[in-house]
Structure formats: C-alpha cells, structure tokens
PDB file of C-alpha atoms in Angstrom:
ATOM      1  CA  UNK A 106      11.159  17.431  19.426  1.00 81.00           C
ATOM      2  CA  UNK A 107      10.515  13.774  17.959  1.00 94.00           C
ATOM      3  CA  UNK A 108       8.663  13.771  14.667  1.00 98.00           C
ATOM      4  CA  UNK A 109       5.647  10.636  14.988  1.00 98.00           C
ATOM      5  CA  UNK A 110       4.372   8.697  12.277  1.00 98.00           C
ATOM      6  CA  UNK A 111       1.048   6.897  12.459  1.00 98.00           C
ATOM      7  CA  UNK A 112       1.059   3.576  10.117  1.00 98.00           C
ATOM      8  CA  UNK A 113      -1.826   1.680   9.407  1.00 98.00           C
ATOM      9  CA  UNK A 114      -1.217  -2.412   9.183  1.00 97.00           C
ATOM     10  CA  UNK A 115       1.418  -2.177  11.250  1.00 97.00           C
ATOM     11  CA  UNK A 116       1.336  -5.494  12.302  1.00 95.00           C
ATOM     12  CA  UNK A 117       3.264  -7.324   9.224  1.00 93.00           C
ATOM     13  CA  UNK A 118       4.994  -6.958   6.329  1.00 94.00           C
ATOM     14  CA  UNK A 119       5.884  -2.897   4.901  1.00 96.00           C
ATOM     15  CA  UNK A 120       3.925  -1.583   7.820  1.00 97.00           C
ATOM     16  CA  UNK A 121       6.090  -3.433  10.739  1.00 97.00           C
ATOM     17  CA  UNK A 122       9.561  -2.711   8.697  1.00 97.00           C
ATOM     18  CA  UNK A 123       8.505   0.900   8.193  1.00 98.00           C
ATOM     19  CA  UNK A 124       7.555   1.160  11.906  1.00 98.00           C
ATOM     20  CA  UNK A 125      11.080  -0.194  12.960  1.00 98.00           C
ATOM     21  CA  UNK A 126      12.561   1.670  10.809  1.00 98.00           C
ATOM     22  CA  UNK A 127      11.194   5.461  11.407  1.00 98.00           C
ATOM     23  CA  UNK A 128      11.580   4.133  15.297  1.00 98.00           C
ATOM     24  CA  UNK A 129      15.541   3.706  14.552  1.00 98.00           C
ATOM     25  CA  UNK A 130      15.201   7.052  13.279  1.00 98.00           C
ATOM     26  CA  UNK A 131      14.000   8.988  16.253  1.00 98.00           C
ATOM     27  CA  UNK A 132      11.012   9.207  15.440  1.00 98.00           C
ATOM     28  CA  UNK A 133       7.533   8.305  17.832  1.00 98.00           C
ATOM     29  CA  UNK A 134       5.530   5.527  16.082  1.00 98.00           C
ATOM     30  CA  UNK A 135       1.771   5.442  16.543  1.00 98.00           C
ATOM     31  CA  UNK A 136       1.828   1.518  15.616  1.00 98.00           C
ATOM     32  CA  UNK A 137      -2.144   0.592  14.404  1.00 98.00           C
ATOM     33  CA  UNK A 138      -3.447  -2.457  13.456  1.00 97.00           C
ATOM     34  CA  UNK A 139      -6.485  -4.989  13.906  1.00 96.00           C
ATOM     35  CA  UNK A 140      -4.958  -6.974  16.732  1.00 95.00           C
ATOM     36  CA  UNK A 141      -2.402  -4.802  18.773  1.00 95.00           C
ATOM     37  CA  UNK A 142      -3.047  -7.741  21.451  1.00 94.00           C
ATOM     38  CA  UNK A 143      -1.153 -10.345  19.061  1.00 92.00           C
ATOM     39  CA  UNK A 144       1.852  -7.910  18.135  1.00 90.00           C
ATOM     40  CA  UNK A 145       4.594  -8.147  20.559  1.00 91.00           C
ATOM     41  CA  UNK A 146       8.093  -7.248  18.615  1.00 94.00           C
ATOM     42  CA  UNK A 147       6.667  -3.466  18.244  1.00 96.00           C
ATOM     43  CA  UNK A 148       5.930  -2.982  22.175  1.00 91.00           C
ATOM     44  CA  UNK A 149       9.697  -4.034  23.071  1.00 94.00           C
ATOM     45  CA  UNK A 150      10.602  -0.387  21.215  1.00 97.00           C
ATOM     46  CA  UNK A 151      10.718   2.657  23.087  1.00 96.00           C
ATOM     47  CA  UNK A 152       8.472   5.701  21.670  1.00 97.00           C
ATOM     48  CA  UNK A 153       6.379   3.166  19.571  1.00 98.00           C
ATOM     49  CA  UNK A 154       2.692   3.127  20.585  1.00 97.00           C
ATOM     50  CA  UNK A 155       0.348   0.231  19.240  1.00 97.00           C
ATOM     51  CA  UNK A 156      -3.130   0.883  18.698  1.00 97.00           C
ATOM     52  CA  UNK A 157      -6.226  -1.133  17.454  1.00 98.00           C
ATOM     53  CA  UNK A 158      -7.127   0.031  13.797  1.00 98.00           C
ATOM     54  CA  UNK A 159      -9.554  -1.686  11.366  1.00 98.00           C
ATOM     55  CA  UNK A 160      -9.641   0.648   7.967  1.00 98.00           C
ATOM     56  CA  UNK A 161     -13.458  -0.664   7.934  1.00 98.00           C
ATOM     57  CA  UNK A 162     -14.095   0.916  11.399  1.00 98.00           C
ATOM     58  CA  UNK A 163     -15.020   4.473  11.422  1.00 98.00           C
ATOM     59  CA  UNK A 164     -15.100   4.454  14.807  1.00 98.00           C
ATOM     60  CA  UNK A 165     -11.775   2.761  15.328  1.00 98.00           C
ATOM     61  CA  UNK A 166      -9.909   5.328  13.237  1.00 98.00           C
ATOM     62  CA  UNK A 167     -10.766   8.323  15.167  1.00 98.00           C
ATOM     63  CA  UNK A 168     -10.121   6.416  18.083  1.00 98.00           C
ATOM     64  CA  UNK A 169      -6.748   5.117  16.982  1.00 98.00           C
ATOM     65  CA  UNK A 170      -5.995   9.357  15.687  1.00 98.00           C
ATOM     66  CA  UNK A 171      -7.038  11.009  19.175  1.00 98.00           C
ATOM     67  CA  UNK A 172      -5.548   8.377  21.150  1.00 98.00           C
ATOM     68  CA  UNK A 173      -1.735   9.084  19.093  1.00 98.00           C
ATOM     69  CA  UNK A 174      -2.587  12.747  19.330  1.00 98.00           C
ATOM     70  CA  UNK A 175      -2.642  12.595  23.404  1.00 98.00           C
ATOM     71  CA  UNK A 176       0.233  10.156  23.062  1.00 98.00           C
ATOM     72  CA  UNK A 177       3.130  12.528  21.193  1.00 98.00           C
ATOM     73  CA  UNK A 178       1.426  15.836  21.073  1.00 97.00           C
ATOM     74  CA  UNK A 179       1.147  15.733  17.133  1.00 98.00           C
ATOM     75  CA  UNK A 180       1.352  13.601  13.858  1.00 98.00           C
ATOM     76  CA  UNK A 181       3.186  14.559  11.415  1.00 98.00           C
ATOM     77  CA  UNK A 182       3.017  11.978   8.752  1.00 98.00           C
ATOM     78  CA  UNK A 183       0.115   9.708   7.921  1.00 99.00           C
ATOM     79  CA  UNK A 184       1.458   6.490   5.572  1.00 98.00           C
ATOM     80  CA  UNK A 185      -1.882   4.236   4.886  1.00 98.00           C
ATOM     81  CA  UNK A 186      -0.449   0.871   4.290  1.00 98.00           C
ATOM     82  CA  UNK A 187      -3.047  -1.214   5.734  1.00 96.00           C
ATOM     83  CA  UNK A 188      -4.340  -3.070   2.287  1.00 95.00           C
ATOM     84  CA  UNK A 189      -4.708  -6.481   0.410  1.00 93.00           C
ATOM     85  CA  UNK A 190      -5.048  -8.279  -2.888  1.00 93.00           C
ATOM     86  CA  UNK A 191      -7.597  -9.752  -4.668  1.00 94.00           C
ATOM     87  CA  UNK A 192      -6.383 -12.128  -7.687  1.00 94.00           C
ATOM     88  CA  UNK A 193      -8.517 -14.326 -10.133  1.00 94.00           C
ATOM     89  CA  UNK A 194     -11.121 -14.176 -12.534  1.00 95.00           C
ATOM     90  CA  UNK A 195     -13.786 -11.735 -11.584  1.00 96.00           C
ATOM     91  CA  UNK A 196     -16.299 -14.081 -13.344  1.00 95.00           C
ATOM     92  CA  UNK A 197     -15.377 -15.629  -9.719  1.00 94.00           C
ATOM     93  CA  UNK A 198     -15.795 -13.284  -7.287  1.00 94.00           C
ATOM     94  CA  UNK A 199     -18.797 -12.816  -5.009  1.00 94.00           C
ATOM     95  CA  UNK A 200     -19.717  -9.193  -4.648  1.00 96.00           C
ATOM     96  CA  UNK A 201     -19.105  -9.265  -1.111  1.00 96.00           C
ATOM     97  CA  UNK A 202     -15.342  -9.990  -2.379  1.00 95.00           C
ATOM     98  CA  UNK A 203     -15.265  -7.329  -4.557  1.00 97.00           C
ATOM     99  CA  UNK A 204     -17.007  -4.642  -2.108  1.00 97.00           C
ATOM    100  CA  UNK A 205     -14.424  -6.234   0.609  1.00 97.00           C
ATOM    101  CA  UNK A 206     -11.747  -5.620  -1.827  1.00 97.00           C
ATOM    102  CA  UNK A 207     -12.708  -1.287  -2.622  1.00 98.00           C
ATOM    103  CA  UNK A 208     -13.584  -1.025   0.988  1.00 98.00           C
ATOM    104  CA  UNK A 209     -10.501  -2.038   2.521  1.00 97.00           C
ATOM    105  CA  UNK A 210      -7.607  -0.700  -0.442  1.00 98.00           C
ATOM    106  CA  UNK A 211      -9.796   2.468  -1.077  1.00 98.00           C
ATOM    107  CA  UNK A 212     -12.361   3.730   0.922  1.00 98.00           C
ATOM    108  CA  UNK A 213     -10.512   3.014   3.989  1.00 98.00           C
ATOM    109  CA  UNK A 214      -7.291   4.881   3.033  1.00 98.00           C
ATOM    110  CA  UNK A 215      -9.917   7.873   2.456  1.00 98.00           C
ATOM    111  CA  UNK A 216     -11.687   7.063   5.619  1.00 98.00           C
ATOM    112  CA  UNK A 217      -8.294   7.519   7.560  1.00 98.00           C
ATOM    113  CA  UNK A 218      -6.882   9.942   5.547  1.00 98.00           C
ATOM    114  CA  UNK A 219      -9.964  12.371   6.239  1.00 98.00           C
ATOM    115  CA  UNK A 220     -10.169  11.629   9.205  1.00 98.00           C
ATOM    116  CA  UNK A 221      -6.549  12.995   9.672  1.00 98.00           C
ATOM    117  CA  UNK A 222      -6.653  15.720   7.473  1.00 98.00           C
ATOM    118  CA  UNK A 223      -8.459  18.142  10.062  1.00 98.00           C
ATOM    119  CA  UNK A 224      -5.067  17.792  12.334  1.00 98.00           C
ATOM    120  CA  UNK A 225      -3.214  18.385   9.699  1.00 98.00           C
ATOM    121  CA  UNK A 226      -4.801  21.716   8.116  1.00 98.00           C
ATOM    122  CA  UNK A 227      -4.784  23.189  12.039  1.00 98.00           C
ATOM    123  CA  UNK A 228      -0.810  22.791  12.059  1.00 98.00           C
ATOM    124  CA  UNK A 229      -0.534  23.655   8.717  1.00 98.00           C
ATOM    125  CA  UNK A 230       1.505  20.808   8.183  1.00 98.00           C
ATOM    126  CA  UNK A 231       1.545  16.854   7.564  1.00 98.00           C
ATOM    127  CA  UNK A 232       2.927  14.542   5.127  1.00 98.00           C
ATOM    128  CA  UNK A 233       0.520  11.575   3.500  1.00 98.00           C
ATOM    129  CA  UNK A 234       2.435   8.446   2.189  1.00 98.00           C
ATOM    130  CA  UNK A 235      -0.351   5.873   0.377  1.00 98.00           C
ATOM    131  CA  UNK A 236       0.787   2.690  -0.877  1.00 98.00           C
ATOM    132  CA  UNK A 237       0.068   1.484  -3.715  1.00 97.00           C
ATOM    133  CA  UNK A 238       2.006  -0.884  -6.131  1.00 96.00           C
ATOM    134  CA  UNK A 239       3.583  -1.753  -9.472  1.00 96.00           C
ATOM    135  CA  UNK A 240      -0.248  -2.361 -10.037  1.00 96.00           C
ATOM    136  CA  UNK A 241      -1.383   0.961  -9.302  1.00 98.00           C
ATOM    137  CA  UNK A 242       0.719   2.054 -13.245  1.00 97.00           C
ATOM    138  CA  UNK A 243       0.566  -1.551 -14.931  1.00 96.00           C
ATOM    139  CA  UNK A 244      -1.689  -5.135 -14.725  1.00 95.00           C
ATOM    140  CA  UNK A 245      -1.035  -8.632 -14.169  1.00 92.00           C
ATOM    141  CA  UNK A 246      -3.563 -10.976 -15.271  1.00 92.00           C
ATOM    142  CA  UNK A 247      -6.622 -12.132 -13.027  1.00 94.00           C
ATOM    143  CA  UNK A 248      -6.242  -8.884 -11.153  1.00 95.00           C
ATOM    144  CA  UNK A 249      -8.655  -6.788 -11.991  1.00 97.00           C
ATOM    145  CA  UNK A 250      -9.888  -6.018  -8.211  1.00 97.00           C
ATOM    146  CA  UNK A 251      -6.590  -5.106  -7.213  1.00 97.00           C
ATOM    147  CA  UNK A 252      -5.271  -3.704  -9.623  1.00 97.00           C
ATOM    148  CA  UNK A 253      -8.571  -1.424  -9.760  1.00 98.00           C
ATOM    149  CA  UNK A 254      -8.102  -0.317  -6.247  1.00 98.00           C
ATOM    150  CA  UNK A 255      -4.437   0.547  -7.049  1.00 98.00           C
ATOM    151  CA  UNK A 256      -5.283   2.557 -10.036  1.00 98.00           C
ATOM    152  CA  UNK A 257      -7.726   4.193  -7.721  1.00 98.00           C
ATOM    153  CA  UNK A 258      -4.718   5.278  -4.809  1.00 98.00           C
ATOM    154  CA  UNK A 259      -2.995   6.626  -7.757  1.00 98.00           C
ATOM    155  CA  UNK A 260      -5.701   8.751  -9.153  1.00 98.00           C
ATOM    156  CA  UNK A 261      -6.607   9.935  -5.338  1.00 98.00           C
ATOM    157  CA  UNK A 262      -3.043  10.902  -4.445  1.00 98.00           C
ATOM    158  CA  UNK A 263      -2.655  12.963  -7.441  1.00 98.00           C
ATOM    159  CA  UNK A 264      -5.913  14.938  -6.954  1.00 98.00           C
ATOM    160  CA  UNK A 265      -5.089  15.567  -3.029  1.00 98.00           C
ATOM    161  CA  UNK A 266      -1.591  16.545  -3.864  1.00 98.00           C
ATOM    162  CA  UNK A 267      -3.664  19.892  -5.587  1.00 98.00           C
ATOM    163  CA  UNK A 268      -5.826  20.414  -2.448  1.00 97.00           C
ATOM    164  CA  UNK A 269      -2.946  19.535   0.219  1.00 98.00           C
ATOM    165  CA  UNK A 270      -0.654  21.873  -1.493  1.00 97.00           C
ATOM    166  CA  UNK A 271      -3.301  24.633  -0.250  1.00 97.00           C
ATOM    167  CA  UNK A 272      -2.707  23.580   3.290  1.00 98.00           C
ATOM    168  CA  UNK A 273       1.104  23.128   3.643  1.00 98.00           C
ATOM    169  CA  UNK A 274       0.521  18.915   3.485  1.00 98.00           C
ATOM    170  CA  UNK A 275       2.708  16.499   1.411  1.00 98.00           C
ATOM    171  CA  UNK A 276       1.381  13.559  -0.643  1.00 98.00           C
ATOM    172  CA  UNK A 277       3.267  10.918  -1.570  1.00 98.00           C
ATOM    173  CA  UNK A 278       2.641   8.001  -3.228  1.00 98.00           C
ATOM    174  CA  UNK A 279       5.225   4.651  -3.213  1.00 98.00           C
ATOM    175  CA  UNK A 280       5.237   1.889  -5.471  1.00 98.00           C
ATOM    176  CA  UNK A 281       7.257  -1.437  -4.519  1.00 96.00           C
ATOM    177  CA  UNK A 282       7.408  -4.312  -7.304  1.00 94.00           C
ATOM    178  CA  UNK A 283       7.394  -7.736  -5.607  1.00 89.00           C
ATOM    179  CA  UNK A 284       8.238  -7.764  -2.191  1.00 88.00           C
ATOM    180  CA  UNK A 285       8.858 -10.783   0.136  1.00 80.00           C
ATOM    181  CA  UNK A 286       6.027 -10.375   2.412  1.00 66.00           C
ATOM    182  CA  UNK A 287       2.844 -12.367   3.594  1.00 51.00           C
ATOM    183  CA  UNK A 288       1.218 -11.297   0.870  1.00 50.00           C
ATOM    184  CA  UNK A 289       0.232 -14.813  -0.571  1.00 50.00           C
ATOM    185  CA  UNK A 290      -1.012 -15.406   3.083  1.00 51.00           C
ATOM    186  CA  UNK A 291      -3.365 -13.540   5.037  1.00 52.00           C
ATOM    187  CA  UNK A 292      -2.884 -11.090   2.693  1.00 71.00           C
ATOM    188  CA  UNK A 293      -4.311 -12.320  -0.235  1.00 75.00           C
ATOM    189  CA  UNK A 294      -7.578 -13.490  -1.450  1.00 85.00           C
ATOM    190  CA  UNK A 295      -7.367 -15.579  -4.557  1.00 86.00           C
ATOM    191  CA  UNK A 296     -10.286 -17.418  -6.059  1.00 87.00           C
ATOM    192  CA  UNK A 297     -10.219 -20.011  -9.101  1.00 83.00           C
ATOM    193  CA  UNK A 298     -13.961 -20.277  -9.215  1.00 82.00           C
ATOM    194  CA  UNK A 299     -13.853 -23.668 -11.071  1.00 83.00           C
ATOM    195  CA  UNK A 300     -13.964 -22.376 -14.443  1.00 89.00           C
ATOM    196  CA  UNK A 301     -12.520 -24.702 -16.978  1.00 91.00           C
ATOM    197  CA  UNK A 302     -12.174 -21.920 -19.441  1.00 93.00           C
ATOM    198  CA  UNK A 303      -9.550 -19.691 -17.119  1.00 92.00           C
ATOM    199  CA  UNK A 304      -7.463 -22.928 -16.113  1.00 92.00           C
ATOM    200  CA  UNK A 305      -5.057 -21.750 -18.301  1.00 90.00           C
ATOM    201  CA  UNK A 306      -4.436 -18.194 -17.615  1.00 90.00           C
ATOM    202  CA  UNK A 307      -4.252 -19.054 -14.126  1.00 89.00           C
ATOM    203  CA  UNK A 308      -1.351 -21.913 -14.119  1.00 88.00           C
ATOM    204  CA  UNK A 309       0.227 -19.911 -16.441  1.00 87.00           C
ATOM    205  CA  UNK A 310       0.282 -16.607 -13.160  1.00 83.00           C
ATOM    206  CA  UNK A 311       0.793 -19.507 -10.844  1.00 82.00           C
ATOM    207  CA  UNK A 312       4.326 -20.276 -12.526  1.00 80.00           C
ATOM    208  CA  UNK A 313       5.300 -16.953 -13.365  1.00 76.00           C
ATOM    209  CA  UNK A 314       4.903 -15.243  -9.410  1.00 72.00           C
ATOM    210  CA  UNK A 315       6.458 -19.191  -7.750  1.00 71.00           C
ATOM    211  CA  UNK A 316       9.410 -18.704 -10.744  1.00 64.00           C
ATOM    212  CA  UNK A 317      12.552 -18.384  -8.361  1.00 54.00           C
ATOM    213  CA  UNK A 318      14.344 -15.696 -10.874  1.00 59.00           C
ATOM    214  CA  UNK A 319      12.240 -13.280 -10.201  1.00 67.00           C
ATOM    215  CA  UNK A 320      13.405 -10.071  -8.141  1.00 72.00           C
ATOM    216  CA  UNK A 321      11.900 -10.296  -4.751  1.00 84.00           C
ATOM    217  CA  UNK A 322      12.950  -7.139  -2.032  1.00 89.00           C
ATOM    218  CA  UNK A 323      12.838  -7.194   1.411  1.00 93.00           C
ATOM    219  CA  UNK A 324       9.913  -5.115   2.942  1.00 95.00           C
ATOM    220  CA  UNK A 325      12.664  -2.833   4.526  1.00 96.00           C
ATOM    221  CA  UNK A 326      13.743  -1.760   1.370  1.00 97.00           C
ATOM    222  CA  UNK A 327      10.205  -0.386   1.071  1.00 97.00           C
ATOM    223  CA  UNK A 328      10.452   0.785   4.739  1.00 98.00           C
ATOM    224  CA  UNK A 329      13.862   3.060   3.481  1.00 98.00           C
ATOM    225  CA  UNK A 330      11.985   4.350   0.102  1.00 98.00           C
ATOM    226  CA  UNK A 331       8.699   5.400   2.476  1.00 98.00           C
ATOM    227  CA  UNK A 332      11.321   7.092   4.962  1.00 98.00           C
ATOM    228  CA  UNK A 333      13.095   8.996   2.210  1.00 98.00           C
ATOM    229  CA  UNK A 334       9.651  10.536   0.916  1.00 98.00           C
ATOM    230  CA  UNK A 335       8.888  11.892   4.110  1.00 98.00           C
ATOM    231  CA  UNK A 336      12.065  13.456   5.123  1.00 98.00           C
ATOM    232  CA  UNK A 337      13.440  14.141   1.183  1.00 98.00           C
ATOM    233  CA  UNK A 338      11.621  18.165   1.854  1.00 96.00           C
ATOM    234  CA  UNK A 339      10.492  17.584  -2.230  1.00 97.00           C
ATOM    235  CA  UNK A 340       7.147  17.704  -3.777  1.00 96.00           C
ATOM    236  CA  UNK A 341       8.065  14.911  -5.447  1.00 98.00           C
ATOM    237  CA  UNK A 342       4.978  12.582  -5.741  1.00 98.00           C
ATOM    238  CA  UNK A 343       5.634   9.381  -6.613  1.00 98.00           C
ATOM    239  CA  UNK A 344       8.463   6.652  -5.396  1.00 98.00           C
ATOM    240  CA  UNK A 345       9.344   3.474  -6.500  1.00 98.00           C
ATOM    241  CA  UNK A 346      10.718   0.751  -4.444  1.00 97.00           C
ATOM    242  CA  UNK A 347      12.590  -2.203  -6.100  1.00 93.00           C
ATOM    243  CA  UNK A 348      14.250  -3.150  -9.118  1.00 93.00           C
ATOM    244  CA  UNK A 349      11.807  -4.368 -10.836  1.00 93.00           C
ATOM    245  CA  UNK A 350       9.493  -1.944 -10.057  1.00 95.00           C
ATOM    246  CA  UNK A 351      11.910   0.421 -12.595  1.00 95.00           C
ATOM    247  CA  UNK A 352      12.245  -2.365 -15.079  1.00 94.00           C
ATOM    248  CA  UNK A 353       8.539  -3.004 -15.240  1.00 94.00           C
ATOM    249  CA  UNK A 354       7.311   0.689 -14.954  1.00 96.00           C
ATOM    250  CA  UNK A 355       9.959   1.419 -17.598  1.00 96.00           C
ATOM    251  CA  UNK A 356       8.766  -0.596 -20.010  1.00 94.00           C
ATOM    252  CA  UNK A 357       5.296   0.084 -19.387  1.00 95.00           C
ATOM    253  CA  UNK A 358       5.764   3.632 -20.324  1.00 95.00           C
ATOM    254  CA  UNK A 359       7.927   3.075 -23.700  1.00 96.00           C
ATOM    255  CA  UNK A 360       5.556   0.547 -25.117  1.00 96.00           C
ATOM    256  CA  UNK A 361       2.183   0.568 -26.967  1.00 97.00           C
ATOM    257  CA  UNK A 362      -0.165  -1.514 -24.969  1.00 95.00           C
ATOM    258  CA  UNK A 363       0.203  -4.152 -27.763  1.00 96.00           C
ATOM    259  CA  UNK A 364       3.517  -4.710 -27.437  1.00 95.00           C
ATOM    260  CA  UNK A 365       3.453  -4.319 -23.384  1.00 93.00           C
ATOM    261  CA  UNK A 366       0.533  -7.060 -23.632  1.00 92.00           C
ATOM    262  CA  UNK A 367       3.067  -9.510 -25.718  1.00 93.00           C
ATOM    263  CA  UNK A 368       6.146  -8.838 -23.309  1.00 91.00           C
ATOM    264  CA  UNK A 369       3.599 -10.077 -20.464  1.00 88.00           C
ATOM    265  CA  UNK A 370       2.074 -12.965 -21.925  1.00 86.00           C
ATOM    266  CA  UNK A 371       5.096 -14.324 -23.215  1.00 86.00           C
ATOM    267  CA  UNK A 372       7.131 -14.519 -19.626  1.00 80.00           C
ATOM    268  CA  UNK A 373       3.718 -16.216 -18.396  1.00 77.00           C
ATOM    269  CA  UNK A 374       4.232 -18.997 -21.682  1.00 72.00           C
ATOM    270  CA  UNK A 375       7.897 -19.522 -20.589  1.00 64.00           C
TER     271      UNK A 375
END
C-alpha cells in the first residue's frame, strides 16, 4: 500500500518539488495550499490530491487533514513547509508585520502539526518534516523576524522529537542554504522603513544575496534531502540541504561569535 505525504505550500518552490518528487516515488500526495484553484501542474499527476490550506485558518487545516484522510486511508508523513521571510530593520516593521511573520512560520506549523498529531498517536506512527533554514542555526543581518521564527522551528522540533518518540512519530527538521526559489517574490516581505541610519547595512545585504558567486540549489535538491529523512528509518533529527548550508553551519559552529560576526560583515564590505 502507497505511503501519502501531506505538504503544506505546495503550490511553489520546496513544497511543489517535494510534491513531484514523493509522487515519482509512489507515494499519494495530499497537495495543500491557499489557492488549489490557481495550481494546475500538480492535478496532471496521478495519486496527488490538492487541497485549500491557509496555516492561519484553523478551520482550513482540519478541513484540508480529514479531507486527505478519506482520500488515501492514512498520512503518514506531515512536512510543514508553508512559510515566509521577513528582512529589514525591525525599527521598520509594523506589528501587524511582525505578528504576520510568528503566525505564519510558527504558530501555524504548530497549528497543523497538532492538528495532525491525534492521527498520528492512533496509528502509532507518522513522520514530521519542519522546515526551517540556514537561519534557524545562524543570522544574516536585518533578519531578526525570520530568523526568530527559524530559531523557534528549531527549538520546537527538538522538544517534540522527546514527546513523539513516546508515540512511535519521527521529527525531522531540514535546513537548505540559499535556494533558487520565489523567495524574493511573494515570498518575502522586506521593508527599508526610510531610515537614513540603516542605508548602509542594507545595500551592503542587497549586494551580498544579488552577488552571482554565491551557491544557489535547486528546490529539488531540497525535495531529495526532505525525501531521504522520511524514508532514511533513523532518528536522525536534523538535515541539511546545500553546499553552503555545510560551509556556513560549519563555520558557525567552530567560531566564537566574534570572529563568526567578522567573517559576515566582511563578505557584506566586499
């Protein structure tokens, strides 16, 4: 019998590769996003199911669960992609921003992944992929928000992984570095605020993410990385996707913060 995945953000990005991928697989995909109507590479595949999901929609997430559950029978694995990034000074961010920014990264991935959980414990069995980022172990500048919410996914994943344990569930948490995706699009919410005083700081990022040497993967990479957590049968918590996800993670762990801080500020003065 088929294994099924349910992804959230499905519709672009790590979410759509990771639902092609697991499809190629064998396996039933329970495809959710905000806008199933718009999607229409995902409903050519056989055994992929979309459904409408909005991580800031209680109602929608339960929906989006019973409806996959009549679908295949069963989920077996959970990955909570659906997420986005705030960047700039938070001197510039309306609250709304910043509540927008913990509701959508963190408290809907809990939202979803409670939500699930109850499924889970009855077959005594489940695997929970969150994604969270280079920025979940290490900081850029200006990202404070994101980064925040990142930190959080890391520090939630390795608490469940106790609790799950008790229940025969998996947690699993994967890290990509950059990766070419919409993420400067719809994806991301980036506010200058004016401010004379962070002009700086902020051409200085500007350069540094448009500089064409650095190591950009493909979101299928990611897609390959979330598919080997699943099916790897480890307890291993913790994946990282990319190249420079090792280099950067690396070197975050073998430095002092001061000389981490200098490594960073001097690729943003080249």
């Amino acid at each position: 019998m088929s294994k099924t995945i349910l992804i959230t953000g499905a519709g672009s990005g790590i979410g759509k590769a990771t639902a092609i991928h697991f499809q190629k697989q064998g396996w039933n995909v329970i495809a959710t996003m905000r806008s199933p109507e718009k999607e229409n590479e995902l409903k050519e595949l056989e055994n992929v199911h979309s459904e409408k999901l909005d991580v800031l929609d209680l109602e929608s997430i339960h929906v989006a669960i019973q409806n996959g559950i009549k679908k295949f029978g069963k989920i077996d694995t959970l990955l909570n992609n659906a997420g986005y990034g705030a960047y700039g000074p938070l001197e510039s961010f309306p609250r709304e921003n910043i509540i927008k920014q913990f509701n959508t990264n963190v408290i809907g991935l809990m939202d979803v992944t409670k939500a699930i959980i109850p499924h889970f414990r009855a077959n005594k069995d489940g695997v929970i992929v969150n994604i969270s980022s280079i920025g979940g172990q290490m900081t850029f500048a200006l990202g404070s928000l994101y980064h925040g919410t990142k930190f959080a996914v890391e520090g939630i994943s390795e608490s469940l992984h106790y609790e799950m344990k008790e229940i025969g569930v998996k947690v699993k948490v994967v890290e990509p570095g950059f990766i070419a995706t919409d993420f400067g699009g719809r994806s991301f919410d980036f506010q200058s605020g004016n401010i004379e005083d962070y002009q700086l700081i902020i051409n200085a990022l500007m350069k540094q993410w448009q500089n064409p040497n650095n190591t950009v993967s493909p979101p299928s990479l990611v897609a390959e990385v979330i598919y080997n957590s699943v099916t790897d049968g480890t307890n291993q918590l913790r994946y990282r996707a990319g190249d420079d996800a090792d280099y950067l993670l690396d070197a975050r762990k073998k430095m002092t913060d001061t000389e981490f801080f200098e490594m960073m500020n001097s690729q943003m003065e080249k």
